[in-house]
Short mmCIF file of C-alpha atoms and ligand atoms in Angstrom, two decimals:
data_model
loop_
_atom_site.label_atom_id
_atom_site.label_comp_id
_atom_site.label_asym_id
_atom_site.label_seq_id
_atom_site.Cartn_x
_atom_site.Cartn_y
_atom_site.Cartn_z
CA UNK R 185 14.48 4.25 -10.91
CA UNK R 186 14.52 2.27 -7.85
CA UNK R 187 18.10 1.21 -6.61
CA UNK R 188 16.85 -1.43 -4.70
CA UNK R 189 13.87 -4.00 -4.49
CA UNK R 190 14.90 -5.20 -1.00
CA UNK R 191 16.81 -4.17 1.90
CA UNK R 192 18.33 -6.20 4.10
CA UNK R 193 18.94 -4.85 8.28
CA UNK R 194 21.41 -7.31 9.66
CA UNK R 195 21.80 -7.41 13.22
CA UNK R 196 24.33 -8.46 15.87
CA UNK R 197 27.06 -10.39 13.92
CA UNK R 198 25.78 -9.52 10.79
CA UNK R 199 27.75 -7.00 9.63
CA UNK R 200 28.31 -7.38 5.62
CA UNK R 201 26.80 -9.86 3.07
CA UNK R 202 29.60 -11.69 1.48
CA UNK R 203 26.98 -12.95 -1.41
CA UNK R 204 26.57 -10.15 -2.69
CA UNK R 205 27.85 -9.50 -5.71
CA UNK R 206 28.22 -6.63 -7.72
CA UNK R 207 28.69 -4.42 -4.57
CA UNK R 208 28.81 -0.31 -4.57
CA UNK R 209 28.94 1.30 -1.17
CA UNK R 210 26.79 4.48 -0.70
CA UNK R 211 25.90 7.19 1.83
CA UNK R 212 22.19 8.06 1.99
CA UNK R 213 20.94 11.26 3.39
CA UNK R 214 17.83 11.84 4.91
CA UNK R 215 16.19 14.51 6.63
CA UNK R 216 16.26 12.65 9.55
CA UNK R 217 19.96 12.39 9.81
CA UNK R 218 21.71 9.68 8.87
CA UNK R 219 21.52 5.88 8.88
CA UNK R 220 23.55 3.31 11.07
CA UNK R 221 26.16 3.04 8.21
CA UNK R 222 26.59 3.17 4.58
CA UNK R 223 24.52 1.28 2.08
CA UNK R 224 26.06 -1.68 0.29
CA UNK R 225 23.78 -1.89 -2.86
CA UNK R 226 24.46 -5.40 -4.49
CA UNK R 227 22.60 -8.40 -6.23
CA UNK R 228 21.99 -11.38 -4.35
CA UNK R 229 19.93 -14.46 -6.15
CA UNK R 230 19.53 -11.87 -9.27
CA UNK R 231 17.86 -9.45 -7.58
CA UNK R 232 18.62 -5.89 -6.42
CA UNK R 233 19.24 -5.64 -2.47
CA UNK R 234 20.38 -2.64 -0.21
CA UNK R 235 22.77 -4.11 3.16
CA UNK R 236 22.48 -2.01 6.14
CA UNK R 237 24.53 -2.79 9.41
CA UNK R 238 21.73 -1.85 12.18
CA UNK R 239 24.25 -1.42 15.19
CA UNK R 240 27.18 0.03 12.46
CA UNK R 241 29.99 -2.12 10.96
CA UNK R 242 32.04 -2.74 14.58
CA UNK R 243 28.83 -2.93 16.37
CA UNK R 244 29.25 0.96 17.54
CA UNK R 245 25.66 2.13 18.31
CA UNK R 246 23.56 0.56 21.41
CA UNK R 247 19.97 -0.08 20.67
CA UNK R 248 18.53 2.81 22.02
CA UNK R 249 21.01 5.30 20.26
CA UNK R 250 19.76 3.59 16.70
CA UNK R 251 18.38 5.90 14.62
CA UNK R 252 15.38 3.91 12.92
CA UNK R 253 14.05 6.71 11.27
CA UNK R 254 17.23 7.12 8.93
CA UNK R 255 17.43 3.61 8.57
CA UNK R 256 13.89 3.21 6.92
CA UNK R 257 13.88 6.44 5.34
CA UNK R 258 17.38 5.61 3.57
CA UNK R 259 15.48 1.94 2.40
CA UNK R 260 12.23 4.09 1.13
CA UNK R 261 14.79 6.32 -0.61
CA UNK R 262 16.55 3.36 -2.28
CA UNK R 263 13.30 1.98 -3.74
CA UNK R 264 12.49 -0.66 -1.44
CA UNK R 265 9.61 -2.49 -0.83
CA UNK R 266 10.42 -5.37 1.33
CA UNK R 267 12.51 -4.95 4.74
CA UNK R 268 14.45 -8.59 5.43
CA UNK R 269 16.07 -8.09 9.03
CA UNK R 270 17.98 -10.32 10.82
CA UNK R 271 18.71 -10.11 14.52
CA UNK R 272 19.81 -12.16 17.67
CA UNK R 273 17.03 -12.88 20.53
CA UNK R 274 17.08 -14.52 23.66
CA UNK R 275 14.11 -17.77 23.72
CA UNK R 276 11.23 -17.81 26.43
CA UNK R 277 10.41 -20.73 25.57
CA UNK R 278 12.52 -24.57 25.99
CA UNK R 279 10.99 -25.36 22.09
CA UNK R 280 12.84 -22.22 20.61
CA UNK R 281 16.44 -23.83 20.97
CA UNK R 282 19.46 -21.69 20.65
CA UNK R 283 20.82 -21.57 16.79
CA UNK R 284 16.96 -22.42 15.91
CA UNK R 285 15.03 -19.60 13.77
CA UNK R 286 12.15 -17.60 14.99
CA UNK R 287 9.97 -15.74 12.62
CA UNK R 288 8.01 -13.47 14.76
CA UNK R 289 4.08 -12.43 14.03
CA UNK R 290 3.58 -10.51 17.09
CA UNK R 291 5.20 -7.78 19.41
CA UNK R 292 4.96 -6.34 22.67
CA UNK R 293 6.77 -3.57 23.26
CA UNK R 294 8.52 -2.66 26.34
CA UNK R 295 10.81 0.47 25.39
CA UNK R 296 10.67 3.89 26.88
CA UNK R 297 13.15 5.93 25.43
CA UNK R 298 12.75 5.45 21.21
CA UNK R 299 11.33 7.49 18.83
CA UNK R 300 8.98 5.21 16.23
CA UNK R 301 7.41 7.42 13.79
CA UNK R 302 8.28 9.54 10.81
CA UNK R 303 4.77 12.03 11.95
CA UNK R 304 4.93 14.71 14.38
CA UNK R 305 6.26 18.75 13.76
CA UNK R 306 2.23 19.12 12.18
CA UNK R 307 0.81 16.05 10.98
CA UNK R 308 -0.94 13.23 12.56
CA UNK R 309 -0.73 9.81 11.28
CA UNK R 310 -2.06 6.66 12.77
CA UNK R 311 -1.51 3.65 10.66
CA UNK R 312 -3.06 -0.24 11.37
CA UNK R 313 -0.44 -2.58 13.12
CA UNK R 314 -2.64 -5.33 14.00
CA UNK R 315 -0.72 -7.16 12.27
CA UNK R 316 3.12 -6.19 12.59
CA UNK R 317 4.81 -8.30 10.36
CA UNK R 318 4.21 -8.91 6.71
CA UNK R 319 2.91 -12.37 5.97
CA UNK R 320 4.40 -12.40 2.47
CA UNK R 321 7.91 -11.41 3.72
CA UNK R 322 7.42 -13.79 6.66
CA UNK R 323 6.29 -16.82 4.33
CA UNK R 324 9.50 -15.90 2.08
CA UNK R 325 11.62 -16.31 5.51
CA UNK R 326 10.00 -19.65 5.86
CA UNK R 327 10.87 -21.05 2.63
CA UNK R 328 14.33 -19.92 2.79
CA UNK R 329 14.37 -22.19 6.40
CA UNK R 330 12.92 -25.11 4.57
CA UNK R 331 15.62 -24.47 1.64
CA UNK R 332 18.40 -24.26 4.03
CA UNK R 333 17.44 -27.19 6.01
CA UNK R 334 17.30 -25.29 9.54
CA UNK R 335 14.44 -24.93 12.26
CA UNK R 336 12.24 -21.60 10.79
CA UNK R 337 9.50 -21.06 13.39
CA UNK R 338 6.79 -19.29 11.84
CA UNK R 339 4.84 -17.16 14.48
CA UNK R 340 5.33 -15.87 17.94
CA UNK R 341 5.51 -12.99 19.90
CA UNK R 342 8.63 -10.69 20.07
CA UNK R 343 9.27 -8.80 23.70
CA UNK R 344 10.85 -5.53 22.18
CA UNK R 345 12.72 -4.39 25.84
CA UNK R 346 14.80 -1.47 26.39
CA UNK R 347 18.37 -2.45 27.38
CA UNK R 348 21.31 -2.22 27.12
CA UNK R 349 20.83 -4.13 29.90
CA UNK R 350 19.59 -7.74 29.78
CA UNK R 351 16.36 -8.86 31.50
CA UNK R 352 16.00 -9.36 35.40
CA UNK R 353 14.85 -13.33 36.40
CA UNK R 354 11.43 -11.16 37.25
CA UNK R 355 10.83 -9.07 34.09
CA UNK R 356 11.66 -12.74 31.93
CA UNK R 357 9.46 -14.81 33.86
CA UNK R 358 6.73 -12.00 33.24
CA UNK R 359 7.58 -11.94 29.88
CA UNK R 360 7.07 -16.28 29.89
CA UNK R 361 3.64 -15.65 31.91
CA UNK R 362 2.51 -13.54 28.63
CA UNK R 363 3.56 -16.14 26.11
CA UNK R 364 6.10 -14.59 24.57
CA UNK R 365 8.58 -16.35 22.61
CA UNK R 366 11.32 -14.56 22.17
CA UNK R 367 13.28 -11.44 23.63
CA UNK R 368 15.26 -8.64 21.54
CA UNK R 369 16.24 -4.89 21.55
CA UNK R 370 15.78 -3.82 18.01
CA UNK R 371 12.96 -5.23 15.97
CA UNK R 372 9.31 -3.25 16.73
CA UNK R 373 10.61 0.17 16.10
CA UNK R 374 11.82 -0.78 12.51
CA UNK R 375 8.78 -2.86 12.01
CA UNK R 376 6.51 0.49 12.94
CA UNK R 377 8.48 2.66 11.04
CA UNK R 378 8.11 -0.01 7.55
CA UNK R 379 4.67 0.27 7.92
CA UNK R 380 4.62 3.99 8.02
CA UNK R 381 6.48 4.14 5.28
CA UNK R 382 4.60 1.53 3.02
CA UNK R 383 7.55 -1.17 3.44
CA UNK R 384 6.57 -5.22 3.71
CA UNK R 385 8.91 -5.77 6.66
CA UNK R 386 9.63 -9.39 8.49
CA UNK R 387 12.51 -10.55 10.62
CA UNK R 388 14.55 -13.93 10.85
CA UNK R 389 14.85 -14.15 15.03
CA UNK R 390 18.26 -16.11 15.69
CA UNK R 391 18.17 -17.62 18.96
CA UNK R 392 21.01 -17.05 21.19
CA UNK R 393 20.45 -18.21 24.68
CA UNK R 394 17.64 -18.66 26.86
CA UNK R 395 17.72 -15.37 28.52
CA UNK R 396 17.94 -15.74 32.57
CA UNK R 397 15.11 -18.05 33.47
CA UNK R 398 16.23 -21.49 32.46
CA UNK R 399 16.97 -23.44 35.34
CA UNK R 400 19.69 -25.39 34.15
CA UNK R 401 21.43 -22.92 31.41
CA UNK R 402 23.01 -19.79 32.75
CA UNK R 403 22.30 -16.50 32.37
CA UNK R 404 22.74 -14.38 28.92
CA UNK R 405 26.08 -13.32 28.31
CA UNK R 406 27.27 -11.25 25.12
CA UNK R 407 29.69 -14.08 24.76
CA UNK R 408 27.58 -16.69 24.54
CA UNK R 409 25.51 -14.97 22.02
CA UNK R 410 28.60 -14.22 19.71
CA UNK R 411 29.52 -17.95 19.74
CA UNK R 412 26.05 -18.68 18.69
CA UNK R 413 25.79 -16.20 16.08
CA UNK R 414 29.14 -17.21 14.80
CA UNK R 415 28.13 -21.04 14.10
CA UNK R 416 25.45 -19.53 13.13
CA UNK R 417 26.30 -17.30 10.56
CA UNK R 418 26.35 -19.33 7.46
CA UNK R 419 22.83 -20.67 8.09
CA UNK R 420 21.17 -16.76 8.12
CA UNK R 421 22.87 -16.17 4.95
CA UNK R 422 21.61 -19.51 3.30
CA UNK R 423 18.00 -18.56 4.30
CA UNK R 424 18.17 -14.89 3.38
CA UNK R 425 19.44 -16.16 -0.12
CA UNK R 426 16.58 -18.35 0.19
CA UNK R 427 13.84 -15.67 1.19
CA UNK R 428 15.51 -13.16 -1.35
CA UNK R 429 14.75 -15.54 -4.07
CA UNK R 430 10.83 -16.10 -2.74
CA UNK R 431 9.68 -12.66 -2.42
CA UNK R 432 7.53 -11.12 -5.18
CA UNK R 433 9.24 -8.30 -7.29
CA UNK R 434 7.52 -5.70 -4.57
CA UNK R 435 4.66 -5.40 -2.52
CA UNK R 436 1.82 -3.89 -4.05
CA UNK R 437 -0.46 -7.18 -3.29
CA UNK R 438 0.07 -6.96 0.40
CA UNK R 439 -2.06 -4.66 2.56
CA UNK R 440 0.71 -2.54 3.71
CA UNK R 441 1.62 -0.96 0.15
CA UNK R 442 -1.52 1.30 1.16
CA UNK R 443 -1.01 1.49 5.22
CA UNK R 444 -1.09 5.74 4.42
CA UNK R 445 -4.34 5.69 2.65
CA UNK R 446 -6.91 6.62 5.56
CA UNK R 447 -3.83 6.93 7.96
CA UNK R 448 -3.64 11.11 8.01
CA UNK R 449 -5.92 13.06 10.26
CA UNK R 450 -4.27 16.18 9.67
CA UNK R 451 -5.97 18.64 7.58
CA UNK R 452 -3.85 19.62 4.44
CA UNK R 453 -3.58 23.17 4.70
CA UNK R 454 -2.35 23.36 8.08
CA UNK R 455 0.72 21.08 7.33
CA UNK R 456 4.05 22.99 7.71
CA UNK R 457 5.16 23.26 4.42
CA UNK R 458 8.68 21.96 5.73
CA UNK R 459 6.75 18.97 7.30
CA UNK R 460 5.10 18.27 4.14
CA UNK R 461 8.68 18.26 2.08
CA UNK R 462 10.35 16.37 4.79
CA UNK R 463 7.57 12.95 4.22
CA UNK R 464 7.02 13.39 0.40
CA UNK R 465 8.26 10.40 -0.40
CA UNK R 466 5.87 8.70 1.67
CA UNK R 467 2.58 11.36 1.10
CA UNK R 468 2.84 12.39 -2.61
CA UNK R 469 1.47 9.16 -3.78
CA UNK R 470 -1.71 9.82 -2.24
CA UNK R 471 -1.61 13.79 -2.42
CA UNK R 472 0.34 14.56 -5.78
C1 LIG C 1764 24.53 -8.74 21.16
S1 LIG C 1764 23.48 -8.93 22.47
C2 LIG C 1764 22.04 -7.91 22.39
C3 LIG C 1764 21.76 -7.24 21.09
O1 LIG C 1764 21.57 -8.27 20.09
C4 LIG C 1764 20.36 -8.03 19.44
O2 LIG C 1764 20.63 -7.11 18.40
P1 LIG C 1764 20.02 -7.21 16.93
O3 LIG C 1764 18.53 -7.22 17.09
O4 LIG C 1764 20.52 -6.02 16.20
O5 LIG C 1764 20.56 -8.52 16.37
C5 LIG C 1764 19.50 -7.41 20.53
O6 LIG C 1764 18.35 -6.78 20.00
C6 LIG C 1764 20.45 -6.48 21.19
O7 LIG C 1764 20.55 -5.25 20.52
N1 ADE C 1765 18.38 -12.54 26.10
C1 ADE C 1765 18.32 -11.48 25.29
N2 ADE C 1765 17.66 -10.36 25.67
C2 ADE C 1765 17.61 -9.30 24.83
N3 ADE C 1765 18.19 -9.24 23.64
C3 ADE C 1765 18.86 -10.33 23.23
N4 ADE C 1765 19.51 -10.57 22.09
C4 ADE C 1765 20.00 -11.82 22.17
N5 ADE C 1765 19.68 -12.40 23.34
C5 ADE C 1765 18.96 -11.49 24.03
#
């Protein structure tokens, strides 16, 4: 039995879900080691959600130290089928206004140093990501916008960069000459990962700041961000109550509730039989 229908990732300044109700804390294991933080399994809007901190309750581990594997392993483990995250982005563009919503379609990813996939160690998997984001998760995003009464954005293009570091004046401006629309640290590696593992995932894109280009706003600082994301808060929680409430009981109409199907190349008998035990939960579906 499935502990949870939905999972929710919340990013910077998202720590906890004080709607929740019902609340248990748990820790997952996985063979991938373990998760950002605890699980708090609750119900929010009647329905059964897992809370994950991304960066750790205290904000503890820097994007590129996140272990996304053990995140979306510990969500596949709980039974989930949708992926709700939430995270803080900088805006490329003047129409995507600081405290206004983004829901991304679209990535581009700029990282170097993360590790995106649950194959490897004897089988090869390629799965389709022409389309990134799930359009019934996103849609549910959009509704809890409209329910809230805040700006929800749906569409654009997230720049997935390295960091810790924010953007040069250069790399931004690049990033504007592409069309971009928004700038984070977090979001395409959980996004490739959900779609590995057969999980609907969207995002709601909080913006922050306008990065380092805008002539007449200054640059990023952690501090503005955190006073965004404070008067902020409130609002994300209104539309993830919203979204919670819109999405379908899983995601077996959407296309990615079969992204494994013709994704293996690997013959079967040449899997590592600790390989094969370590993705089970995503393989014996198709392979008994
Ligand atoms: C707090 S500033 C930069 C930090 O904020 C975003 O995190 P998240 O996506 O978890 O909200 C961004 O990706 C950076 O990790
Ligand atoms: N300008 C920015 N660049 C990267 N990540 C961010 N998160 C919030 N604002 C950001």
């Amino acid at each position: 039995m499935a502990q949870a229908e939905i999972g929710i990732i919340g990013g910077s300044g998202l720590y906890n879900m004080p709607g929740l109700t019902d609340t248990q804390e748990i820790k997952v294991e996985t063979p991938f080691g373990d998760p950002s933080e605890t699980i708090v399994l609750g119900t929010l809007e009647g329905r059964n959600v897992a809370f994950l901190a991304r960066h750790g309750r205290g904000h503890r581990i820097l994007p590129t130290e996140l272990n996304f594997r053990a995140n979306i392993y510990a969500m596949k483990k709980l039974g989930v089928s949708f992926i709700l995250s939430i995270s803080a982005v900088g805006s490329l563009k003047e129409e995507h206004k600081p405290t206004d919503f983004v829901i991304p379609d679209q990535f581009i990813d700029r990282t170097f140093a993360r590790n995106a996939t649950f194959f490897g160690d004897g089988i090869v998997g390629h799965v389709a990501f022409g389309d990134p984001i799930c359009s019934v998760a996103a849609k549910a995003f959009e509704q809890g916008c409209k329910e809230a009464g805040v700006v929800g954005k749906l569409g654009g293009t997230y720049i997935n960069m390295e960091g810790p570091q924010f953007s040069t004046r250069a790399e931004s401006n690049l990033y504007r000459s592409w069309g971009a629309d928004v700038i984070g640290m977090t979001n395409l590696q959980e996004a490739k990962l959900a779609r590995e593992a057969e999980i609907s995932y969207a995002t709601l894109a909080m913006v922050t700041d306008y990065d380092c280009w805008h002539e007449s706003h200054d640059d990023v600082t952690v501090d503005q961000i955190v006073q965004v994301i404070h008067a902020n808060t409130k609002n994300a929680q209104e539309v993830l109550k919203g979204a919670v409430k819109a999405l379908p009981k899983d995601n077996s109409n959407t296309p990615v509730a079969s992204a494994l199907k013709f994704a293996i190349m690997t013959d079967k008998k040449t899997i590592p039989a600790a390989t094969r035990e370590k993705l089970a939960i995503f393989l014996d579906k198709y392979e008994g």
